[in-house]
Coordinates of C-alpha atoms and ligand atoms in Angstrom, one line a residue:
X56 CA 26.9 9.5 -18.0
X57 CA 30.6 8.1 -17.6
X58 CA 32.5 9.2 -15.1
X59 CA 36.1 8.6 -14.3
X60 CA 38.9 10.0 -12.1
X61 CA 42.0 12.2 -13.5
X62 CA 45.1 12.9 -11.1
X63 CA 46.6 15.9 -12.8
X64 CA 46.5 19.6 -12.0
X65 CA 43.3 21.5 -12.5
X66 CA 45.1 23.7 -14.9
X67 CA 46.7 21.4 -17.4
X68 CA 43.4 19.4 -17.7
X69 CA 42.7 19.2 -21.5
X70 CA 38.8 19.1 -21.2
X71 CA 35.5 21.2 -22.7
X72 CA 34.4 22.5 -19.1
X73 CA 36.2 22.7 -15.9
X74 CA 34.3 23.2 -12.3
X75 CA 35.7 24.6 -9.7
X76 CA 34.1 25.4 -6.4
X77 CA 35.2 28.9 -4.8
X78 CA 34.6 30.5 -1.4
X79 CA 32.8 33.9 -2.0
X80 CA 34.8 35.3 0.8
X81 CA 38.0 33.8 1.4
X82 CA 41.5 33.1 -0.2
X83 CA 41.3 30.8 -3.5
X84 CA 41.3 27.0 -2.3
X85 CA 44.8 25.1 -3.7
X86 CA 43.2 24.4 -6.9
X87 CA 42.0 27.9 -7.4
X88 CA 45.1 29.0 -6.6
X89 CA 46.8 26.7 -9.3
X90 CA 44.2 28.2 -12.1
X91 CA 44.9 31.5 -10.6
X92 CA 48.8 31.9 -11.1
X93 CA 48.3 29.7 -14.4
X94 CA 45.9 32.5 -15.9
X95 CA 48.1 35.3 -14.4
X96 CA 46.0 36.0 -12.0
X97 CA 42.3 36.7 -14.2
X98 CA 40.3 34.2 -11.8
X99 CA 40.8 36.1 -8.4
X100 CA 39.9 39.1 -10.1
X101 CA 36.4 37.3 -10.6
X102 CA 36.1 36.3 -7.7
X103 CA 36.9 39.9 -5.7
X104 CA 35.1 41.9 -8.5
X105 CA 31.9 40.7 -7.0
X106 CA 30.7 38.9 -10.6
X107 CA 30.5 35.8 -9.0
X108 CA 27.0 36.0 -6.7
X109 CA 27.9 34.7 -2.9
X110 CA 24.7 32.6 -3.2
X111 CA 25.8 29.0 -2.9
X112 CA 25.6 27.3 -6.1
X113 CA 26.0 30.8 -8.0
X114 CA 28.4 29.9 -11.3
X115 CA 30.2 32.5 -13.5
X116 CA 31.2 30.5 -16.7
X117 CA 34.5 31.8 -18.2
X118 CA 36.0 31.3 -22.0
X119 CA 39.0 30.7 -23.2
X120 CA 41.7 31.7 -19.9
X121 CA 45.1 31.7 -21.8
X122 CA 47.2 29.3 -19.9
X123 CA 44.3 27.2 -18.7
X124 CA 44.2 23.6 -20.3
X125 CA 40.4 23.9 -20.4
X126 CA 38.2 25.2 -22.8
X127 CA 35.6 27.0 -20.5
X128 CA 35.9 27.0 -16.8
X129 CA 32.9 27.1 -14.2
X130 CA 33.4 28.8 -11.3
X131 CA 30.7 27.3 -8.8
X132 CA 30.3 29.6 -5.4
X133 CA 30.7 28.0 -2.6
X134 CA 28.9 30.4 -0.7
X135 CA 30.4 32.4 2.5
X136 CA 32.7 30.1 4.8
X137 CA 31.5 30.8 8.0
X138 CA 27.7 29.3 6.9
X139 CA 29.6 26.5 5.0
X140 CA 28.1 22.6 5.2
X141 CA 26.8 20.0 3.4
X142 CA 23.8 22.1 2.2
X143 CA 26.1 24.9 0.1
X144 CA 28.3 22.4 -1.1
X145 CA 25.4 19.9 -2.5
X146 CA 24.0 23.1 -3.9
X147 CA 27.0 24.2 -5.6
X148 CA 27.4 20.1 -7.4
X149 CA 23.9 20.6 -8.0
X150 CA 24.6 23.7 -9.7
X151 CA 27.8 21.7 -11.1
X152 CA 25.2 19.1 -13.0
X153 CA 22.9 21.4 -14.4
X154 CA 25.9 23.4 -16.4
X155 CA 28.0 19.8 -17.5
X156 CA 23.4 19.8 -19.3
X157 CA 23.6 23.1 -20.7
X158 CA 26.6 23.0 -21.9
X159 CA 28.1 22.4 -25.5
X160 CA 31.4 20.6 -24.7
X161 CA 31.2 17.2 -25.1
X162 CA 33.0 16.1 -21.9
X163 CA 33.4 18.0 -18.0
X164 CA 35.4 17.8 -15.4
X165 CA 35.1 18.7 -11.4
X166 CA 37.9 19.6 -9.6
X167 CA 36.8 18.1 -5.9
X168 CA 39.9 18.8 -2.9
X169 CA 39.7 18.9 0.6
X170 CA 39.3 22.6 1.0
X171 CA 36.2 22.6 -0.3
X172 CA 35.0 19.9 1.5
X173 CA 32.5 20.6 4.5
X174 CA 33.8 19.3 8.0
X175 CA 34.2 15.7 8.4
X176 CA 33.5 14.7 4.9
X177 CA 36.3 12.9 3.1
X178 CA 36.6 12.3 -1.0
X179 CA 35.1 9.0 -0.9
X180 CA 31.8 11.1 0.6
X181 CA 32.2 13.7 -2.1
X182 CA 32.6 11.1 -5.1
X183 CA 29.5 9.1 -4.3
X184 CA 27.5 12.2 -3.5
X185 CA 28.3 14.3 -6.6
X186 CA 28.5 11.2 -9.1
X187 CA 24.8 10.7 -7.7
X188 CA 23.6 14.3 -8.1
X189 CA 25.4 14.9 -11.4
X190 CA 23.8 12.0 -12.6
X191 CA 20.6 12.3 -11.2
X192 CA 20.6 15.9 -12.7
X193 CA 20.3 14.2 -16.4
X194 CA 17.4 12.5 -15.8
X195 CA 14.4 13.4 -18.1
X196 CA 11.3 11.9 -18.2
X197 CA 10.2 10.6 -21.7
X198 CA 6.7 10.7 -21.7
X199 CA 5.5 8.0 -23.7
X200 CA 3.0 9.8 -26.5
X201 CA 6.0 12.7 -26.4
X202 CA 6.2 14.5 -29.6
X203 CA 10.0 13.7 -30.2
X204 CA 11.8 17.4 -30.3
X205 CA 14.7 17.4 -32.8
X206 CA 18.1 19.2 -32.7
X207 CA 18.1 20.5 -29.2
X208 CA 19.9 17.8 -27.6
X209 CA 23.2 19.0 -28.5
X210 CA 23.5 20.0 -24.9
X211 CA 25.4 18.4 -22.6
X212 CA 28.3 16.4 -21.5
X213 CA 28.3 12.7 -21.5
X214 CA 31.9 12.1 -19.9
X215 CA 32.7 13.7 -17.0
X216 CA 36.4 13.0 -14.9
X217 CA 36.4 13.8 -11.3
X218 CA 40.3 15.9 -10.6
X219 CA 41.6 15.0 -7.2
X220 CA 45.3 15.8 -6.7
X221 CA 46.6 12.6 -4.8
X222 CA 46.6 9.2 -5.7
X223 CA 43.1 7.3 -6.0
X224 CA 42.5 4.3 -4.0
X225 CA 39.5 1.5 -4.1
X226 CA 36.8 3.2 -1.8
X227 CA 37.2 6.4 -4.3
X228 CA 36.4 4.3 -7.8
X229 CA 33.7 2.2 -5.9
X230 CA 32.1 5.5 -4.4
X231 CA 31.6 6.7 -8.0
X232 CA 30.2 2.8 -9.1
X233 CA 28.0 3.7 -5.8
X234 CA 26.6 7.2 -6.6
X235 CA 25.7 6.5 -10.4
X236 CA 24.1 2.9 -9.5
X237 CA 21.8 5.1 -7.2
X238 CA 21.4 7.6 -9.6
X239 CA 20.0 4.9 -11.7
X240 CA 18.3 3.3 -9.6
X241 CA 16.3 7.0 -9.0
X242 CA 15.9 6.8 -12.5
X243 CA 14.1 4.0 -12.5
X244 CA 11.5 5.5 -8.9
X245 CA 10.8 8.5 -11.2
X246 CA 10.0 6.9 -14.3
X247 CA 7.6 4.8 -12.2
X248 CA 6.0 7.7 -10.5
X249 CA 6.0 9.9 -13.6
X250 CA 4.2 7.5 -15.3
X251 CA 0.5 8.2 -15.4
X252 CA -2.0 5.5 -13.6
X253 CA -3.1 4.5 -16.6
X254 CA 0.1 3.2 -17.8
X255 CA 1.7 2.5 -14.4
X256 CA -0.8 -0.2 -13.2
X257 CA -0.5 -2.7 -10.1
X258 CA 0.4 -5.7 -13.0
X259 CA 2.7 -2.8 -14.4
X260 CA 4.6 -2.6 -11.0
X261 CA 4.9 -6.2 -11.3
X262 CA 6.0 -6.8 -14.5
X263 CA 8.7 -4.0 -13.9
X264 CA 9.8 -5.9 -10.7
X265 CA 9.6 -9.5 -12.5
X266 CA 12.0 -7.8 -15.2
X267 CA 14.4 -6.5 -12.9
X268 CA 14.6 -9.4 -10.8
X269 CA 15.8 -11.5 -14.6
X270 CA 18.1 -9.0 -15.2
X271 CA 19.8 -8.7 -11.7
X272 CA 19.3 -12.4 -10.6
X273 CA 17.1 -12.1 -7.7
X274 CA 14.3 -13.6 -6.9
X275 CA 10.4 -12.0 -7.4
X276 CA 7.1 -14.0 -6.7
X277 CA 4.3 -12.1 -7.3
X278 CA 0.9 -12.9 -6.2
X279 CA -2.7 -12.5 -7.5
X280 CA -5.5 -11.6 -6.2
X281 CA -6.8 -15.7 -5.2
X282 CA -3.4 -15.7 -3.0
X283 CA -3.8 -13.0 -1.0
X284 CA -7.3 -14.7 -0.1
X285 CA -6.1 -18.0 0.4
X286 CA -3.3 -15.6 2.8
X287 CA -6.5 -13.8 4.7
X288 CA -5.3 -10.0 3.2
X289 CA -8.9 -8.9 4.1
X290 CA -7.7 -5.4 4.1
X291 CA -5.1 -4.4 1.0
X292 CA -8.6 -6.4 -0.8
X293 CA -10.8 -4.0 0.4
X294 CA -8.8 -1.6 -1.2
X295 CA -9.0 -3.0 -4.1
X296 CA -12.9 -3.8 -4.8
X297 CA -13.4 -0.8 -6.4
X298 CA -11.4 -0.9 -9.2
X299 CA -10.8 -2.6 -12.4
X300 CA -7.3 -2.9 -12.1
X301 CA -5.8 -6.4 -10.6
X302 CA -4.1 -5.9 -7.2
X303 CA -0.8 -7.6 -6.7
X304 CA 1.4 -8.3 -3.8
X305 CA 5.2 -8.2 -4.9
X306 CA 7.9 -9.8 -3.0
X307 CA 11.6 -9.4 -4.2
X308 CA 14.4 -11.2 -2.8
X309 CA 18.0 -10.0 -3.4
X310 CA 20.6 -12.3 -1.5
X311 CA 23.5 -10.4 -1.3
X312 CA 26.7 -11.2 0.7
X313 CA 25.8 -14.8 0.9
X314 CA 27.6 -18.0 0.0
X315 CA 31.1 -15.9 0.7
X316 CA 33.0 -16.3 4.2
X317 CA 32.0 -19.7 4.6
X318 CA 28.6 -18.6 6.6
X319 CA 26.2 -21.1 7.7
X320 CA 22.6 -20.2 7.8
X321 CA 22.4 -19.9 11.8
X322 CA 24.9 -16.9 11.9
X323 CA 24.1 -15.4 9.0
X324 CA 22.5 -12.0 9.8
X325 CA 18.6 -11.3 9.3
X326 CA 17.5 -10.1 6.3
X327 CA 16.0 -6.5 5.7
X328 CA 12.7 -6.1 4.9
X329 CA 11.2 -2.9 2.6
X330 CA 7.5 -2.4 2.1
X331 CA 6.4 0.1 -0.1
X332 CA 2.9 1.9 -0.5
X333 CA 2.1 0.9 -4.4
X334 CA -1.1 2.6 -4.8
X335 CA -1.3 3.2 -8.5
X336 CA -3.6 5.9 -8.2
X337 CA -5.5 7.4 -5.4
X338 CA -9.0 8.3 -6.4
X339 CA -10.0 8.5 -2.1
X340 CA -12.2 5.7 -3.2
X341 CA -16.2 6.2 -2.4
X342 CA -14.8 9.2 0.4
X343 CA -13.7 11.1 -3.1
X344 CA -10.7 13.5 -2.9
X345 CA -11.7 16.9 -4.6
X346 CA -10.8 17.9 -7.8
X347 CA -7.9 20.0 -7.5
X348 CA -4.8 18.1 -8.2
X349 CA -6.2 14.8 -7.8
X350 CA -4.0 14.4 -10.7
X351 CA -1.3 13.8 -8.3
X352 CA -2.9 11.1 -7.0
X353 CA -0.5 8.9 -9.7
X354 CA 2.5 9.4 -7.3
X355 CA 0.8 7.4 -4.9
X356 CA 2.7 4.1 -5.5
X357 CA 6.1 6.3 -4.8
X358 CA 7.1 4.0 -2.0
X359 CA 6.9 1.2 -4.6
X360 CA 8.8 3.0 -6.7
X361 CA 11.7 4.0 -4.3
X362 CA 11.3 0.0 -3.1
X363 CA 12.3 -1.3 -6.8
X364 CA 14.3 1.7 -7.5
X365 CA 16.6 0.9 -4.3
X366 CA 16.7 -3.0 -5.6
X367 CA 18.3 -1.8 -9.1
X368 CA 21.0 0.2 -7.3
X369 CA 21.8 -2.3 -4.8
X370 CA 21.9 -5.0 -7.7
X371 CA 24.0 -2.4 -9.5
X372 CA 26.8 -2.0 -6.4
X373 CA 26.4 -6.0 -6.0
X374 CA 25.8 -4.6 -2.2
X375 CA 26.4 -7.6 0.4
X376 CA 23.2 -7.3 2.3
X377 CA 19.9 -9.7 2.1
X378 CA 17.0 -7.5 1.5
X379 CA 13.4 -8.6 0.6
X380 CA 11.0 -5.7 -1.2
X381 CA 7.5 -6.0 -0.2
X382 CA 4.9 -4.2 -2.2
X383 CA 1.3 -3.9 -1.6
X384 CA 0.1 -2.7 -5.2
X385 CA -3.8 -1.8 -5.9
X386 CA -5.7 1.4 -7.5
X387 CA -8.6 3.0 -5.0
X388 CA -11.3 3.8 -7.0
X389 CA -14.9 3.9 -6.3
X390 CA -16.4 1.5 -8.6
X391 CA -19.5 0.2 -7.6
X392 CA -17.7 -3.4 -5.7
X393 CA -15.5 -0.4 -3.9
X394 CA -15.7 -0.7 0.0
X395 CA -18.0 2.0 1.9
X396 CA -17.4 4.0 5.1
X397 CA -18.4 1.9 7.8
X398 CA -17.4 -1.8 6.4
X399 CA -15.2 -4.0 8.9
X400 CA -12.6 -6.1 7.2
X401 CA -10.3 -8.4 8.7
X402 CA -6.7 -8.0 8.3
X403 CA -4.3 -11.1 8.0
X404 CA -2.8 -10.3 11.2
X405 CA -6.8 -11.3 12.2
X406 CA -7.3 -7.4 13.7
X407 CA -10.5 -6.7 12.2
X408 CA -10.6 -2.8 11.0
X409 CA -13.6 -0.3 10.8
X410 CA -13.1 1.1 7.5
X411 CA -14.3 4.7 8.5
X412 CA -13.2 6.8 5.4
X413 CA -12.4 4.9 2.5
X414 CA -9.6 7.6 1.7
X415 CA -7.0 6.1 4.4
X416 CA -5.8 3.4 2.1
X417 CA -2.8 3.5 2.4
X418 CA -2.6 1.8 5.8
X419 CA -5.0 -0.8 4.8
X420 CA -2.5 -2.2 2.3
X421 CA 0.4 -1.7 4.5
X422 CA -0.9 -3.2 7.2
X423 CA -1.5 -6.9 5.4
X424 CA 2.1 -6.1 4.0
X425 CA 3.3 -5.8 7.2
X426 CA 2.1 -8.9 9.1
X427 CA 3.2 -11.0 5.8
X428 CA 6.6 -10.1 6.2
X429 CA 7.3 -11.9 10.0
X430 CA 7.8 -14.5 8.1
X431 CA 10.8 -13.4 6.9
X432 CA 12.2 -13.1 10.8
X433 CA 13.4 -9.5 9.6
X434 CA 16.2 -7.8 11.7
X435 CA 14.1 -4.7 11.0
X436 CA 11.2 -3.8 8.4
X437 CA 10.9 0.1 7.0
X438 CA 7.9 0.7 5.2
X439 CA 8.5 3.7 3.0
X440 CA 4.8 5.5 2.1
X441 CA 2.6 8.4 0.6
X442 CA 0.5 8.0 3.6
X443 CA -0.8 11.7 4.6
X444 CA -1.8 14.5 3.6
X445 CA -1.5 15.7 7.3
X446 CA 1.9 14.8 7.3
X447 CA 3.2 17.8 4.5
X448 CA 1.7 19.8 6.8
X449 CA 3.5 19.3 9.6
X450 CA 6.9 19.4 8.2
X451 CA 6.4 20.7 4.8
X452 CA 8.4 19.0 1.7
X453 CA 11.8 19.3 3.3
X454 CA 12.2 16.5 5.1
X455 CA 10.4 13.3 4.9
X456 CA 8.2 11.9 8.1
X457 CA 10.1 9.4 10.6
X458 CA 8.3 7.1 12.8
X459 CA 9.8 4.3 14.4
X460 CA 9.3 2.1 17.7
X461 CA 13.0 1.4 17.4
X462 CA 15.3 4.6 18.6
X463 CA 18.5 2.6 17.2
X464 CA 17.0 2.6 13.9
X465 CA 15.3 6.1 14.2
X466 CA 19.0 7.3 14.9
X467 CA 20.8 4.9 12.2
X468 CA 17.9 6.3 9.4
X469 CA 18.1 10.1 10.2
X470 CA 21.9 9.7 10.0
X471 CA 21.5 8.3 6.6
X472 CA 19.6 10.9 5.5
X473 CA 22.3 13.5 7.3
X474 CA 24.9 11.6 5.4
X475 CA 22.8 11.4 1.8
X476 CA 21.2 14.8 2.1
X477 CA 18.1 13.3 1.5
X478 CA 16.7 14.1 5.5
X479 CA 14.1 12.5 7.5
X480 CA 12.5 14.3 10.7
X481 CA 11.2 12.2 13.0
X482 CA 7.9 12.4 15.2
X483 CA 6.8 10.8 18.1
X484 CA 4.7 7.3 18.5
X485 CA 3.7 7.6 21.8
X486 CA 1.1 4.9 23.4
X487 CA -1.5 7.9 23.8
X488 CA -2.1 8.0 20.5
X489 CA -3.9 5.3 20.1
X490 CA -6.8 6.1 21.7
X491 CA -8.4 7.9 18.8
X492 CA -8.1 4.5 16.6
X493 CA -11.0 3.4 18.7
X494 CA -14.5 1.5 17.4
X495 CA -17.5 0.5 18.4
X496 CA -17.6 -2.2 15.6
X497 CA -14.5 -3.2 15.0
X498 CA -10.5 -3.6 16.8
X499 CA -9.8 -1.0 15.5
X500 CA -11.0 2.4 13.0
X501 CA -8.5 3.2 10.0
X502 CA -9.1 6.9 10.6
X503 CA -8.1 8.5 14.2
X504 CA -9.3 12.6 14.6
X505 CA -8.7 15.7 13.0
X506 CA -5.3 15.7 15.0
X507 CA -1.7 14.5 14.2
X508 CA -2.7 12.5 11.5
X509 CA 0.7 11.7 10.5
X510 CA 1.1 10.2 13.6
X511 CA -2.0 8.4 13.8
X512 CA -1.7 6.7 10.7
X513 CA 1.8 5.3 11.9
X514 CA 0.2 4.3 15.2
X515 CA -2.7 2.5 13.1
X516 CA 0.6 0.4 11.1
X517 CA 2.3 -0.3 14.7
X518 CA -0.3 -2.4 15.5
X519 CA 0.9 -5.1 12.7
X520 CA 4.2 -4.0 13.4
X521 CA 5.2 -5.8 17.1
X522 CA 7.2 -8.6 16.0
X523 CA 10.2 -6.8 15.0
X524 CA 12.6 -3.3 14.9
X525 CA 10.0 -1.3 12.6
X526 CA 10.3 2.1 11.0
X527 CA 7.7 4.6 9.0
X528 CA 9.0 7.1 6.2
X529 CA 5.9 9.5 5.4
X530 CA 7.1 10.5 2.3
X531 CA 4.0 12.4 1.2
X532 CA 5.7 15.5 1.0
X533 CA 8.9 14.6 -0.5
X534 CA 8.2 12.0 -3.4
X535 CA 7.6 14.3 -5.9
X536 CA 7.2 18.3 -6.8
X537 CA 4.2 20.6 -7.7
X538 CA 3.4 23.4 -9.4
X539 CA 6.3 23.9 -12.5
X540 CA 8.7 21.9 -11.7
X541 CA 6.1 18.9 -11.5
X542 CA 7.4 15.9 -11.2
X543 CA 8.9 12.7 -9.0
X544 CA 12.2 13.5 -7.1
X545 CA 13.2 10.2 -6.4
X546 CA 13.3 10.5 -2.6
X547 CA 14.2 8.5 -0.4
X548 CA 16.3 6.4 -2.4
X549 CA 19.2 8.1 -1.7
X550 CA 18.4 7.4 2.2
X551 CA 17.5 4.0 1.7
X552 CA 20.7 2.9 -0.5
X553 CA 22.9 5.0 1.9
X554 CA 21.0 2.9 5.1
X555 CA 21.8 -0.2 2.9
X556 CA 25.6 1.1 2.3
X557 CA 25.9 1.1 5.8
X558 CA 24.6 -1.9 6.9
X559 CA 26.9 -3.8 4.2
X560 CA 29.7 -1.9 5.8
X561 CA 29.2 -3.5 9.0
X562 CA 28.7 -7.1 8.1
X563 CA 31.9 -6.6 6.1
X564 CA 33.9 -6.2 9.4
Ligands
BES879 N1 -2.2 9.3 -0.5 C1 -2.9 10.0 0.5 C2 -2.0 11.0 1.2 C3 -1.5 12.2 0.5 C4 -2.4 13.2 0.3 C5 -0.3 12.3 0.1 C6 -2.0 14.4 -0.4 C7 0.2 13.4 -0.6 C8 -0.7 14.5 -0.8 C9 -3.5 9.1 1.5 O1 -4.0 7.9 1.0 C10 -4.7 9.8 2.1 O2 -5.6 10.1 1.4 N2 -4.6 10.1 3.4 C11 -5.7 10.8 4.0 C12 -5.8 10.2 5.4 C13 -7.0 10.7 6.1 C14 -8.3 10.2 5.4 C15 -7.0 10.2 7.5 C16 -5.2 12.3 4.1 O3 -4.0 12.6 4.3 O4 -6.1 13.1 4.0
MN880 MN1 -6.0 8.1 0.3
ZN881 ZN1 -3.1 7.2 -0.7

């Protein structure tokens, strides 16, 4: 997708397909009100005659308006004004991005203005927003043994020019480089994800990392299976007896925003650390998941995938922050090496852990991932995981789980995913709940009650977790879809890059 920026009037824009985003309930907005008295008034007779549905994100796709520059023009509902916000308006660009893929003009444009704008969001907000969700709305997952379909990809625009009225400045051009380097970055998360275990392997994580990292310039050291023993990782190994498939430990190393300003090492600010769950496929391991849906299972190594996802869009933006990508990457399987329910490992932190059900992986792997990366001296760590089941359940697949021991970062994070769309909820961590990690054989059991067990899988990762600001994303829920619409979603890269955005922001000043 290209996107560009046009300063002209809505109505004398020569293009295939024009957007514009109406109120169901209120006077035309300045741009409708252009189209309006250029059509002789045909548009607010739409609008008033009830054809347009109030339903945010409700379009109406008119032909040929004499007087109208543009070929076809999409009226996009706004929804009612009084229940206006951020949710009707990224409904309506999401609604935006899937006409610019049905239709059959070769190039689109949006009309974005102030009036249309939810309170206290300026352009520079809108462009990077709906450049990412028009963008991310192409994506398509090419399935790798696809039969290739032919002549039904006529659809769609490939050029699309955002119309603003007044003059654009740097932060609008760079909000657009922003939104379509995340887009492709989310690209990049759902191919992974999408991908089934087979092909999307622990060495396949790494070798997409490795590949990245020689494209972009930054730095990835991956190590094998005889590092992480030489490094004590007692517990991502135990994960990965039981399979066939190698385990890896990723590390990637993007050093932006150094070498300018003249910085010397001692004030240069900490680096941020990302750990993502890469479990390539979660079997449950010799405490086997059921049947149903285990196919699923693949979209285990999501935080992974949002981990190197998040490093191709930052690359992309050329973002000046230092962030290091830690990822943990094994299959759970229940071959006949696999660890059994009641085995004690020792961790690299030297905890040692009951392994009580051989399904709680997740935190086994985090948990090594999370004492290697004090080395770094982070300014904070956020590991980003599919870690429970219990966690869906307690907040459904709306928002992801938040966890944190920091409240700065718990507030900085769920303001990202405010400001992204892509939301977080968070959930308390208090010292009470580690009782019920208690065991008789070990420091610790991997597995607390039948109770709060997004929360007690968190409070089994603070326990590696002391040495610095540290926050949990559950994203169990919210990494990919069931049912029809299958598939990864991309989350939370759009949280993650928008956290990232922000911290660049302030070492700028
Ligand atoms: N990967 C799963 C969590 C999961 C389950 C994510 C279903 C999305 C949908 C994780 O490794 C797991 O199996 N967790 C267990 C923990 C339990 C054994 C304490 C769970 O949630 O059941
Ligand atoms: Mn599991
Ligand atoms: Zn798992």
């Amino acid at each position: 997708m290209k996107f560009t920026i046009k300063i002209t009037s809505p109505e004398k824009t020569e293009t295939g397909f024009l957007a514009l985003c109406v109120f169901a309930d209120a006077p035309l907005p300045p741009a409708g009100q252009t189209v309006n008295e250029a059509c002789q008034g045909r548009l607010s007779g739409f609008v008033s005659s009830g054809e347009l549905d109030e339903k945010a994100g409700s379009t109406l796709l008119l032909h040929g308006l004499a007087g109208v520059a543009a070929k076809r023009i999409l009226l996009v509902s706004l929804g009612k004004s009084r229940s206006f916000g951020d949710k009707a308006w990224r409904d309506a660009l999401t609604a935006v991005g899937k006409a610019i893929n049905d239709t059959l003009a070769k190039d689109g444009a949006v009309v974005l203005e102030e009036a249309t704008l939810p309170a206290g969001r300026d352009l520079a907000w809108a462009l990077r927003q709906a450049s990412r969700i028009i963008a991310d709305g192409t994506y398509k997952f090419d399935a790798p043994c696809a039969k290739k379909e032919n002549g039904s990809t006529k659809r769609g625009a490939r050029k699309v020019a955002f119309v603003l009225s007044s003059e654009s400045d740097q932060p609008q051009k760079e909000a657009i480089r922003h939104g379509q380097a995340i887009a492709e970055g989310m690209a990049l998360a759902k191919d992974l994800g999408n991908s089934g275990a087979n092909a999307c392997t622990p060495v396949r994580l790494a070798e997409t990392a490795l590949a990245l990292g020689k494209q972009f310039k930054f730095e990835v050291d991956v190590l094998k299976r005889a590092d992480m023993e030489k490094l004590g990782m007692g517990a991502l190994l135990s994960v990965a007896r039981g399979s066939c498939q190698e385990p890896r430990f990723i590390v990637m190393h993007y050093r932006g925003g150094q070498g300018k300003g003249g910085k010397n090492a001692s004030s240069r600010p900490r680096p941020i650390v990302l750990v993502g769950k890469g479990i390539t496929f979660d079997s449950g391991g010799i405490s086997l998941k059921p049947g149903a849906e285990m196919d699923e299972m693949k979209y285990d190594m999501s935080g992974a995938a949002s981990v190197i996802g998040v490093f191709k869009a930052i690359a992309l933006m050329g973002l000046p922050v230092e962030v290091i990508g830690l990822i943990p990457a094994a299959e759970n399987m229940p071959g006949g090496n696999a660890s059994r329910p009641g085995d004690v490992v020792r961790s690299m932190s030297g905890q040692t852990i009951e392994i009580l059900n051989t399904d709680a992986e997740g935190r086994l792997i985090l948990c090594d991932a999370l004492t290697y990366a004090e080395r770094f001296k982070p300014d904070c760590v956020i590991d980003i995981a599919t870690l429970t089941g219990a966690c869906v359940i307690a907040l459904g697949k709306i928002p992801s789980g938040l966890l944190s021991t920091d409240d700065a970062l718990a507030d900085e994070l769920t303001q990202s995913g405010l400001n992204s769309g892509d939301r977080v909820w968070r959930l308390p961590l208090w010292e009470e709940y580690q009782e019920s990690l208690k065991s008789n054989f070990a420091d610790m059991a991997n597995v607390g009650n039948r109770f709060g067990g997004a929360i007690t899988g968190a409070a089994f990762l603070s326990r590696f977790a002391g040495a610095y600001k540290w926050a949990h994303l559950d994203i169990a829920g919210t990494a990919w879809l069931s049912g029809n619409a299958k598939g990864s979603t991309g989350r939370p890269l759009p949280l993650l890059a928008e956290f990232l955005i922000g911290r660049a922001k302030v070492r700028e000043h």
